[in-house]
Coordinates of C-alpha atoms in Angstrom, one line a residue:
X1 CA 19.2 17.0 8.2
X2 CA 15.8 17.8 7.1
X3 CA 13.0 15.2 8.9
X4 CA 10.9 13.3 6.5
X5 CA 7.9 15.4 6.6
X6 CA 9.4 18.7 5.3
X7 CA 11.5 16.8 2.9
X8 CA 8.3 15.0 1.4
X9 CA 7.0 18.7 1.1
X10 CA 7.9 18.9 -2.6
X11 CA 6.8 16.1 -3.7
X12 CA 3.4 16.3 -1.9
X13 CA 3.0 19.7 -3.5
X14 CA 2.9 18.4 -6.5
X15 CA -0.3 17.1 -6.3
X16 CA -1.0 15.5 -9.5
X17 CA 2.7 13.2 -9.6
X18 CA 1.9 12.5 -5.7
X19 CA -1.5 11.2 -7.0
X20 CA -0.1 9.2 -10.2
X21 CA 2.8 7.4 -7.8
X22 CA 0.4 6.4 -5.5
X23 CA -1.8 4.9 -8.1
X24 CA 1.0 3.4 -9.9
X25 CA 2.4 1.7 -6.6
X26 CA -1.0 0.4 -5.8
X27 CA -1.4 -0.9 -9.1
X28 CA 2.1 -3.2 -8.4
X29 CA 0.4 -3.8 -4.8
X30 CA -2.8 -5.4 -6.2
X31 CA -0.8 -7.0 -8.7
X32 CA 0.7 -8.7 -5.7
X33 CA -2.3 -9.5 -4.2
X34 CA -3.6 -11.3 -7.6
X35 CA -0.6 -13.7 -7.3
X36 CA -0.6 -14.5 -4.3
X37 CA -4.3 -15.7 -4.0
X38 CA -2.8 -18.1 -7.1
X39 CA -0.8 -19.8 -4.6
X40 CA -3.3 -21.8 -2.0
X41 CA 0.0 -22.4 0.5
X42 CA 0.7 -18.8 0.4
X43 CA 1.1 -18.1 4.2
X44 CA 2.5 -21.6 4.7
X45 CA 5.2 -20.3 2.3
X46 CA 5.6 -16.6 4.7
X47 CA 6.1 -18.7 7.5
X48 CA 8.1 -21.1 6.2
X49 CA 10.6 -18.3 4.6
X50 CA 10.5 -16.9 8.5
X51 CA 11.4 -19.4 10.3
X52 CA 13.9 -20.6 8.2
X53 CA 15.7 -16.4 8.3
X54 CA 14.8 -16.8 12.0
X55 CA 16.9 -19.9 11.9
X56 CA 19.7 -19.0 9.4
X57 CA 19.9 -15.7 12.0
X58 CA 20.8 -17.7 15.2
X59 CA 23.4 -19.3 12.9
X60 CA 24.8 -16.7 10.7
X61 CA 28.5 -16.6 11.2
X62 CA 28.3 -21.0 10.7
X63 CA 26.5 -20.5 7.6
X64 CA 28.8 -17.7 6.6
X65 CA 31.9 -20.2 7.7
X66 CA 30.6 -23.2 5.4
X67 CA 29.7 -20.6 2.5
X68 CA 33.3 -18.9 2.4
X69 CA 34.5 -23.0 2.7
X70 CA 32.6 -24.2 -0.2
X71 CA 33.2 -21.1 -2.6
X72 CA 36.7 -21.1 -2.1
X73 CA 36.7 -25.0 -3.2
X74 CA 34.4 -23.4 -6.6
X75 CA 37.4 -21.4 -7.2
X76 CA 35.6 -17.9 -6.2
X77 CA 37.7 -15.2 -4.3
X78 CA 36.3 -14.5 -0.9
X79 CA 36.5 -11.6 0.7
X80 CA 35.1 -10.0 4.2
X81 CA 34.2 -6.2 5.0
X82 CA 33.6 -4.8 8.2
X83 CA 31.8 -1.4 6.7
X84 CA 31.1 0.3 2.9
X85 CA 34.9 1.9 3.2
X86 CA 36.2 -1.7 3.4
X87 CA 33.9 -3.0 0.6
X88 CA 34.9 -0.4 -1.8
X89 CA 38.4 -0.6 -1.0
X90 CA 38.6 -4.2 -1.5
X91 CA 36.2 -3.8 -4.7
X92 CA 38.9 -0.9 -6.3
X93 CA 41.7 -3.3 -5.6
X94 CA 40.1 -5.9 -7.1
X95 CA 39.8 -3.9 -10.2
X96 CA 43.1 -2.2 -10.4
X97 CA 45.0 -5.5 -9.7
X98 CA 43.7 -6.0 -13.5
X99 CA 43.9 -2.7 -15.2
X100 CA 40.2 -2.2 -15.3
X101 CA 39.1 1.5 -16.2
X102 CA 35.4 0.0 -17.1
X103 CA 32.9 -1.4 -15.1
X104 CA 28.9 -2.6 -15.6
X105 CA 27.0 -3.0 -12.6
X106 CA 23.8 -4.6 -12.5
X107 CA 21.1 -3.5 -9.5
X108 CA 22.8 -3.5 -6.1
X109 CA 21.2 -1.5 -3.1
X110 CA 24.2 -2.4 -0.9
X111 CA 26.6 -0.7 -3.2
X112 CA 24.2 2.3 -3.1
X113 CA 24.4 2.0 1.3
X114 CA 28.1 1.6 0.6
X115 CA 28.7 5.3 -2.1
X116 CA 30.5 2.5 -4.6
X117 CA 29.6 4.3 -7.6
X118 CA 30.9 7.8 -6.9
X119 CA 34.2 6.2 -5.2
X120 CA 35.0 4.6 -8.0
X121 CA 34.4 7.4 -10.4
X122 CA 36.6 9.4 -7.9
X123 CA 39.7 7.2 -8.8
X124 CA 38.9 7.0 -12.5
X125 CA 36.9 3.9 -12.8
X126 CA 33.5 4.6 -15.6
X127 CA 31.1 3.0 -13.9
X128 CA 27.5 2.1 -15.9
X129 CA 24.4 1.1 -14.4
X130 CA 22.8 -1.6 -16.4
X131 CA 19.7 -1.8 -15.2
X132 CA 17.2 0.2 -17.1
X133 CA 15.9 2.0 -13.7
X134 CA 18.9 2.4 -12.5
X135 CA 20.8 3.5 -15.8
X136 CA 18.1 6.4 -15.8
X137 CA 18.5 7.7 -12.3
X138 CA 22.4 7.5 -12.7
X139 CA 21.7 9.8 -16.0
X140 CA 20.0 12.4 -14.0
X141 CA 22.7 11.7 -11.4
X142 CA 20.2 11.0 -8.9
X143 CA 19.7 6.9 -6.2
X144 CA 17.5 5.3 -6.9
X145 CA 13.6 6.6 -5.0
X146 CA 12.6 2.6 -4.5
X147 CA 14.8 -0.9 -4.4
X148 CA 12.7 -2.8 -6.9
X149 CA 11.6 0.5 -9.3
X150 CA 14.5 2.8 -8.7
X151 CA 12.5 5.7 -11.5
X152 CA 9.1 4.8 -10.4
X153 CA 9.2 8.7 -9.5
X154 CA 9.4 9.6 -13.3
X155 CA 6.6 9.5 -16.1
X156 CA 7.5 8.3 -19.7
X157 CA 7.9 11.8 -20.5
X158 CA 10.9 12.6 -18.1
X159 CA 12.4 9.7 -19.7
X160 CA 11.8 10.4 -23.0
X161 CA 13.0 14.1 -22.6
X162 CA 16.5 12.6 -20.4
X163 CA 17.1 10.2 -23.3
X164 CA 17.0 12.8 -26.4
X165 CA 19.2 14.6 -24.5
X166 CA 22.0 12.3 -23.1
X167 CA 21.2 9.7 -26.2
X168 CA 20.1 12.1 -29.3
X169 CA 16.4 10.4 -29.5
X170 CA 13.6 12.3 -30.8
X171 CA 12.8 15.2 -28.9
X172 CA 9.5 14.6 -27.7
X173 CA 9.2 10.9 -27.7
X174 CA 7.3 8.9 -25.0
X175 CA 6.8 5.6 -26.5
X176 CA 8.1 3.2 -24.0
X177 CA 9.3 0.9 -26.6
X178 CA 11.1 3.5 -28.6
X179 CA 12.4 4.4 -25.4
X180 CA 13.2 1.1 -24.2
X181 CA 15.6 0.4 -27.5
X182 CA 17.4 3.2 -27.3
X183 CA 18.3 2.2 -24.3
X184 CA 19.1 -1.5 -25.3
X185 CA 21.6 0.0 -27.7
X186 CA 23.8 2.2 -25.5
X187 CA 23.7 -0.7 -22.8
X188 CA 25.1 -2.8 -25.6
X189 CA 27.7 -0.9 -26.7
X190 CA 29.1 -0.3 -22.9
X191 CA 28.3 -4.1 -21.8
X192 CA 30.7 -4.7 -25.0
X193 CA 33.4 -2.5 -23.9
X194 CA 33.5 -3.4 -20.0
X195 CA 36.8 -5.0 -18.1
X196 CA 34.7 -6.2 -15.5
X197 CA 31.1 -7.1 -14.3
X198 CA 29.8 -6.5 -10.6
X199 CA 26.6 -7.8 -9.2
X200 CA 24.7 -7.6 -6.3
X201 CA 23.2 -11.0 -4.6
X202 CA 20.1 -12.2 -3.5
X203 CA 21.0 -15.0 -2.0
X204 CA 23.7 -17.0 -0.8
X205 CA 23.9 -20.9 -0.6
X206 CA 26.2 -21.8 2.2
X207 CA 26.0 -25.8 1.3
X208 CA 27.1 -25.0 -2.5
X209 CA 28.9 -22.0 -2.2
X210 CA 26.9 -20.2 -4.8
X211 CA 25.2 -17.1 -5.4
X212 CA 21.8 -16.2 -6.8
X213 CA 20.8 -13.2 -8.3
X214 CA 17.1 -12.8 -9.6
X215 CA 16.9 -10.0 -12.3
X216 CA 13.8 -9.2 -15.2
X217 CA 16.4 -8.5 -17.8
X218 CA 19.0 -10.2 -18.3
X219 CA 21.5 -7.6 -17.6
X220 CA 23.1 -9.3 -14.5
X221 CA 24.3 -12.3 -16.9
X222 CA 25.3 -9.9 -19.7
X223 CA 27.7 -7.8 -17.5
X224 CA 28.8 -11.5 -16.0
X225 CA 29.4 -13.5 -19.2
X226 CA 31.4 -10.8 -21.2
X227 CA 34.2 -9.6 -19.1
X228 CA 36.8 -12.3 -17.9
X229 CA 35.9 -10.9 -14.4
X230 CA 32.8 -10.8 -11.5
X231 CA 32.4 -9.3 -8.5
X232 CA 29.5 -10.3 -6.5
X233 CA 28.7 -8.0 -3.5
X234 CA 26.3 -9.1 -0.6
X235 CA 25.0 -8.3 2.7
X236 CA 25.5 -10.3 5.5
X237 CA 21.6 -11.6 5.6
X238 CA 21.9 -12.6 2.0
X239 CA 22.8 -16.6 2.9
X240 CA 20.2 -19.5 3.0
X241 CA 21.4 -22.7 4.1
X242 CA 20.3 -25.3 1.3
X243 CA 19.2 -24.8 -1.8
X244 CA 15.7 -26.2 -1.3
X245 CA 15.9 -23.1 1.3
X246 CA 16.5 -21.2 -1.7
X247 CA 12.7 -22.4 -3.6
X248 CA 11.1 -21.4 -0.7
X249 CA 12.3 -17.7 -1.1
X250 CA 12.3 -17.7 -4.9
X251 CA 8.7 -18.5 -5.2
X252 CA 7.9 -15.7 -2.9
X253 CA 10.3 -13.2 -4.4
X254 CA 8.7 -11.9 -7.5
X255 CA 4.9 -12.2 -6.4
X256 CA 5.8 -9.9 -3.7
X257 CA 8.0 -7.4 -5.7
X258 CA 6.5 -6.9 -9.0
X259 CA 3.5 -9.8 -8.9
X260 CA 4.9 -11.6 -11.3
X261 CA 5.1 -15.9 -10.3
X262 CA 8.8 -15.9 -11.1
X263 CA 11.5 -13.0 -12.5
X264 CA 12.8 -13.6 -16.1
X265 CA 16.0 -14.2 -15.0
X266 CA 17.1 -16.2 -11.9
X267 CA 20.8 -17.1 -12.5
X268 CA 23.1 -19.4 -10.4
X269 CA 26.6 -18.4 -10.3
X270 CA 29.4 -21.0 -8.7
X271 CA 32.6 -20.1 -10.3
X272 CA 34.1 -18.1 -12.2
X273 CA 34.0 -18.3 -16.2
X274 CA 36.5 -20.5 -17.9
X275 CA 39.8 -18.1 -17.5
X276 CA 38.8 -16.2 -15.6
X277 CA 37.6 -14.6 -11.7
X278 CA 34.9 -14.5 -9.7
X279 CA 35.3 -12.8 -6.2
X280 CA 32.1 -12.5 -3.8
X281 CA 32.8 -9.9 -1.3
X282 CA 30.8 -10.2 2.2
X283 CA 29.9 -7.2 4.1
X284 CA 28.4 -6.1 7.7
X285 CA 28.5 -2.6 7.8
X286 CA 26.5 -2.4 11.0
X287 CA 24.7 -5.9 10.8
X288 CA 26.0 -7.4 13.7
X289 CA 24.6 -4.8 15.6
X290 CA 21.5 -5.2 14.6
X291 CA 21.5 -8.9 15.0
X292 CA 22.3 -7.8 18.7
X293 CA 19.4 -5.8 19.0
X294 CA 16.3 -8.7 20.1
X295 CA 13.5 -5.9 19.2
X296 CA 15.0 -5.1 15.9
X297 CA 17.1 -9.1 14.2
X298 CA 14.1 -9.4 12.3
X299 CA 14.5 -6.8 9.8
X300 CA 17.6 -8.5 8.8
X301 CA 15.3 -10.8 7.5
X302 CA 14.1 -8.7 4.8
X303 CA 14.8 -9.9 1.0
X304 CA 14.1 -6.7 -0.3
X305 CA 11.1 -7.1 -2.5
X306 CA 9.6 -3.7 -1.6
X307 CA 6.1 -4.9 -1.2
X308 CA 6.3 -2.8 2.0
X309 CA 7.0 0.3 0.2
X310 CA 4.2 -0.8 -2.9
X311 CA 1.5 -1.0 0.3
X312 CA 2.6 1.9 2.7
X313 CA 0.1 4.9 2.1
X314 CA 3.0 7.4 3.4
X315 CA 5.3 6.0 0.8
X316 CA 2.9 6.1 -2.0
X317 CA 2.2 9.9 -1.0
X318 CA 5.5 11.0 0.1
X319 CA 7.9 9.3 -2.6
X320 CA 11.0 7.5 -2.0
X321 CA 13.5 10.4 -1.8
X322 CA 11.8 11.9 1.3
X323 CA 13.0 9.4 3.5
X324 CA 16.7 10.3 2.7
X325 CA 17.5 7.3 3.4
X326 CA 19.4 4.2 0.4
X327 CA 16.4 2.3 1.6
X328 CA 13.1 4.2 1.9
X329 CA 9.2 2.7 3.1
X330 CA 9.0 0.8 6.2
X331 CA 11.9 -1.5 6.0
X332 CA 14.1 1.5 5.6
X333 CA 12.6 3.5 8.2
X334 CA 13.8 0.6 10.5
X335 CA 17.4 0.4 8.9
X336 CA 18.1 4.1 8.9
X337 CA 17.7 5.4 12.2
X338 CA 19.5 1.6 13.4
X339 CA 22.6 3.5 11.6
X340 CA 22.2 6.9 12.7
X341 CA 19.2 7.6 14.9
X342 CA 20.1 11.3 14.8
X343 CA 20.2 12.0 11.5
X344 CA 17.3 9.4 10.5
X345 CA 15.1 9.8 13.9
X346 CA 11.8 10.9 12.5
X347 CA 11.2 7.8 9.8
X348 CA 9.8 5.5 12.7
X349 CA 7.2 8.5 12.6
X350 CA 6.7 8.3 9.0
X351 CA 4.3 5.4 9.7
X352 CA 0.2 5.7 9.9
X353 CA 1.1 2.2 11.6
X354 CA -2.2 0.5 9.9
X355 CA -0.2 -2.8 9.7
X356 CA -0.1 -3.2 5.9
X357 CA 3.2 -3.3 5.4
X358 CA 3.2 -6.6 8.3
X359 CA 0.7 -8.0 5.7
X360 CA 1.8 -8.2 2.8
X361 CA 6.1 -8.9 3.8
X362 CA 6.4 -12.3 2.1
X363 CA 9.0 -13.2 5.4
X364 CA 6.8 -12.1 8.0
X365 CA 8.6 -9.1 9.6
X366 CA 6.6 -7.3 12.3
X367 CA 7.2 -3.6 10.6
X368 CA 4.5 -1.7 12.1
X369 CA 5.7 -3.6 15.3
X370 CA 9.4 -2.4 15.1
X371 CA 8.3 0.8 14.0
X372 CA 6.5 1.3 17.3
X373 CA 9.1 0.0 19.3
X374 CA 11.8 2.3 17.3
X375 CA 9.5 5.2 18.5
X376 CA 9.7 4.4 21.9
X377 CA 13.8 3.7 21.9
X378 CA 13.9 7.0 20.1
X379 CA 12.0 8.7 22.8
X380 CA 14.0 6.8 25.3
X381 CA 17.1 8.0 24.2
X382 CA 16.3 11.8 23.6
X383 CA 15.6 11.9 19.9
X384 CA 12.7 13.4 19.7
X385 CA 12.0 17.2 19.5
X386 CA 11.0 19.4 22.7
X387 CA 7.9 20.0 21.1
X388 CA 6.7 16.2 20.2
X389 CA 7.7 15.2 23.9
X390 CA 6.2 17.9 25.9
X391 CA 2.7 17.5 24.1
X392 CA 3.0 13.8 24.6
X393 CA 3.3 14.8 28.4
X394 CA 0.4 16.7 28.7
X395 CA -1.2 14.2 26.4
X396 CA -0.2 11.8 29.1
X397 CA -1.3 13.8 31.8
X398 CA -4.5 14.0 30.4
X399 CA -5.6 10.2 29.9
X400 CA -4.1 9.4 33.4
X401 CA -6.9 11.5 35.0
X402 CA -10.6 10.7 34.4
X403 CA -12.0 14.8 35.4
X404 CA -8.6 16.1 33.4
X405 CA -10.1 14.5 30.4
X406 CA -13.6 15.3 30.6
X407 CA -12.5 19.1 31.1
X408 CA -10.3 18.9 28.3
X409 CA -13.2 17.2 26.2
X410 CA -15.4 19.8 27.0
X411 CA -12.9 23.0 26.8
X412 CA -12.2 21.8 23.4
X413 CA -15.8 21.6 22.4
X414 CA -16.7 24.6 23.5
X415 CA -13.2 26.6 22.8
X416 CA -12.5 25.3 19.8
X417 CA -15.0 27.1 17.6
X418 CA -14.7 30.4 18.6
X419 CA -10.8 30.2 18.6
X420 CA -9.4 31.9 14.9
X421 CA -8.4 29.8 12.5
X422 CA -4.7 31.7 12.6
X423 CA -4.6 30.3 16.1
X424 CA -5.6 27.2 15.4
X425 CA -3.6 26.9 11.9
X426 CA -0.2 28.6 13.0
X427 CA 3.3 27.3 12.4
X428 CA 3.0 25.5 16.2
X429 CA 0.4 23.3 14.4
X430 CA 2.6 20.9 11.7
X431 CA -0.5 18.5 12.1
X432 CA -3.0 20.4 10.5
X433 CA -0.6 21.7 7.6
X434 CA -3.3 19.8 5.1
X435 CA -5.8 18.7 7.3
X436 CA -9.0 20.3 8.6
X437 CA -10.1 19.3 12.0
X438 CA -13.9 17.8 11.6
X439 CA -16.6 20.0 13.3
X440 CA -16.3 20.0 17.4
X441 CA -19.7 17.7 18.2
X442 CA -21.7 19.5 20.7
X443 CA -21.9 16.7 22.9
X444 CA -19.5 14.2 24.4
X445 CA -19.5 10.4 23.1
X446 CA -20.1 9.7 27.0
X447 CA -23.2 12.4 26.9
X448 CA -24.3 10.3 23.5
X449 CA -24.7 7.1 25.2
X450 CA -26.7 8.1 28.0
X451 CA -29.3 9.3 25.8
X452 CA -29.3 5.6 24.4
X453 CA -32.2 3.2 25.9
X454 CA -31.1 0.5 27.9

C-alpha cells in the first residue's frame, strides 16, 4: 500500500483544487472559530465533554450494560458485534428476515469502516445514500474524502456535470440550488419506495436507552419515519451516561463541525414506530483494544466533528483520499495504523505536529500528542523504512556530540553550495520534492552571537 505522501501526489499536483480545498476548509475552520468566541464557557464546555468521555471510558461496558437494559424495556432490538463482518451479518439478517430488497441510509462512517454498502449490494440489497454528500460520492462510486463533507473534494461543476448524467439535468448547470432540487427529487422518490431505514448514531443514552442522531437535513428522520423498520448502527464510544451529558456534547457538536450553534436536525429515537422495529446494533471492531492502549483511549473519545481535519494544513493540502484510510486528518491517522500499523504506518507522519488540531477538538484529545507517540511505537516496532531510521541515527549521532555537530554545521555550509543541484535534488531526497533549501548562511548562529556586544 501506497504511504500517504505519494498517494497525496495527485491531488497536490493539481495545484489550483489543492489551493480551493484548502481555502474552503479554512473557511469552515474560521467559521468555527466565530462560534465559538459566541460562547464565553467555551473551554469550560471542552473540558467538561472530556472529562465526562474520560469518565464514560473507565465505565464503558456498565454504561453499555444499562443502555442494552433500558432499550430492550423501549422495545428496540439489541444486538452486539465483535468486528464489521459481524455487523453486516447481523444488519443482512435483519433485513432479509422481512423481505427487504431496499434500503436508505442516512450518513454513517462506521458502516463505511465496516464495507456495509458493497456487502449488501453483493447479496441484492439497493442501498441509497441519503445524504446529499454522500449520495454524490456513492454516484461516482467513490467514500466519502471527509466525515462531516464527504464531496468537499468536488466543485459545483463536478456535481453539476455527475447529475446531468446519472439524473438527466441540464448539461452544464452549476447552480447549487438547481442542483440541490434535483437531488431532493430523486431522494424522494427512493425514500418513498424503501423497506427499511438505517442510521448511524451520535450518541447513546445509557439511562434512557435512546439514541441521537444530529443531521442538517432531515434525511435521517425521512428514511426513519417511512419504512415500518430502523436500524441504528454505533460504535462502541457512542454512549453518554445522562442526557444532561448529552447537552454538553450537543452544544459543542455543530460549532465545531460546520460552525453552526446547533444542526437543523437533532432527533431522539426510543422505540420503534407504532408497528413496527427498531434494532440498534453495537459494534467494537477493534475498540477494546484501543481502550487497552493508556497512550492511545483518548481517541475513542472523539465525536467526529472533523474540526481536526477543517484545521490540519496537511489535510487541507493533501485531501481526504490520500490518507487511505474511512477516517482521514488527524483523528484518522491515530485510528488507522491502531488497526493495521503496516498497511497505515506513515499517517502518524502525515503531521506538521503544530498542535492545531489539539486546539480546536471540542473533547480535548491530545492529537499532536498521540501522533508523536504513534511515531515512536511505530519506530519501536519496525515500521518504519530503512531509509527514515538510518538518517534518524546519524541524525542522532550527530546532536549527541557537540564537535560532530559543529563539523556537520560547517561541512554543510561550505559543501552545500558547490554540491549540484541533481545531487542535492535526486530521488534519495523525498524532502525537497517541492521545497527549496534557503541559502547556506555563511556563518554559524553560534559565530553570530559572538559578534553580539555583551
Amino acid at each position: 500500500m501506497k504511504g500517504h505522501a505519494e498517494s497525496a501526489a495527485p491531488f497536490v499536483a493539481n495545484e489550483p483544487r489543492a489551493h480551493w480545498h484548502d481555502e474552503s476548509l479554512w473557511f469552515v475552520r474560521v467559521k468555527r472559530d466565530r462560534q465559538a468566541a459566541t460562547v464565553p464557557e467555551w473551554e469550560d464546555l471542552r473540558s467538561t465533554a472530556s472529562a465526562i468521555k474520560a469518565h464514560t471510558l473507565s465505565r464503558l461496558a456498565d454504561y453499555l450494560e444499562e443502555f442494552e437494559r433500558n432499550a430492550t424495556a423501549n422495545g428496540i432490538h439489541v444486538h452486539w458485534a465483535r468486528d464489521g463482518a459481524e455487523h453486516n451479518a447481523i444488519v443482512l439478517k435483519i433485513l432479509n428476515d422481512h423481505g427487504v430488497k431496499r434500503l436508505v441510509k442516512s450518513k454513517s462512517m462506521l458502516t463505511e469502516e465496516c464495507h456495509l454498502n458493497p456487502y449488501l449490494e453483493a447479496h441484492g440489497i439497493e442501498v441509497t445514500d441519503t445524504d446529499l454528500g454522500e449520495r454524490i460520492v456513492q454516484m461516482r462510486k467513490e467514500p466519502p474524502s471527509h466525515i462531516v463533507l464527504p464531496a468537499i473534494h468536488l466543485k459545483k461543476e463536478d456535481i453539476g456535470e455527475l447529475f446531468h448524467i446519472q439524473l438527466g439535468t441540464e448539461k452544464g448547470a452549476s447552480d447549487p440550488k438547481y442542483l440541490t432540487e434535483a437531488a431532493r427529487g430523486h431522494l424522494r422518490e427512493r425514500f418513498l419506495g424503501a423497506q427499511a431505514g438505517l442510521t448511524g448514531v451520535n450518541f447513546a443514552i445509557a439511562s434512557t436507552g435512546g439514541v441521537v442522531v444530529c443531521t442538517n437535513e432531515g434525511n435521517a428522520d425521512m428514511g426513519t419515519s417511512l419504512p415500518p423498520i430502523h436500524i441504528a448502527s454505533m460504535g462502541v464510544e457512542k454512549i453518554v451516561p445522562r442526557p444532561r451529558d448529552l447537552a454538553i456534547f450537543l452544544r459543542l457538536l455543530a460549532r465545531s463541525a460546520t460552525g453552526q450553534p446547533v444542526t437543523t436536525y437533532t432527533s431522539h429515537f426510543h422505540g420503534p414506530l407504532p408497528g413496527g422495529e427498531m434494532h440498534v446494533v453495537i459494534v467494537d471492531n477493534g475498540r477494546a483494544r484501543i481502550l487497552g492502549e493508556e497512550a492511545f483511549r483518548r481517541s475513542l473519545s472523539c465525536i467526529r466533528c472533523g474540526a481536526c481535519m477543517n484545521t490540519c494544513p496537511v489535510y487541507r493540502r493533501s485531501g481526504g483520499y490520500s490518507y487511505g484510510y474511512t477516517v482521514p486528518g488527524p483523528i484518522g491517522s491515530i485510528l488507522g495504523p491502531q488497526r493495521d500499523p503496516a498497511a497505515y504506518g506513515s499517517l502518524p507522519f502525515a503531521s506538521s505536529l503544530c498542535g492545531s488540531c489539539t486546539d480546536v477538538c471540542p473533547v480535548k484529545i491530545d492529537l499532536h500528542h498521540e501522533l508523536l507517540a504513534f511515531r515512536q511505537e511505530l519506530a519501536k516496532k519496525g515500521y518504519l523504512p530503512w531509509q527514515k531510521r538510518f538518517s534518524m541515527w546519524v541524525m542522532g549521532q550527530v546532536l549527541a556530540r557537540k564537535w560532530a555537530f559543529l563539523l556537520g554545521g560547517r561541512l554543510m555550509r561550505t559543501l552545500m553550495p558547490l554540491l549540484p543541484r541533481a545531487l542535492v535534488y535526486g530521488p534519495w531526497n523525498p524532502w525537497g520534492k517541492q521545497r527549496e533549501l534557503p541559502p547556506m548562511p555563511r556563518e554559524s548562529f553560534r559565530d553570530l552571537l559572538k559578534k553580539e556586544p555583551r
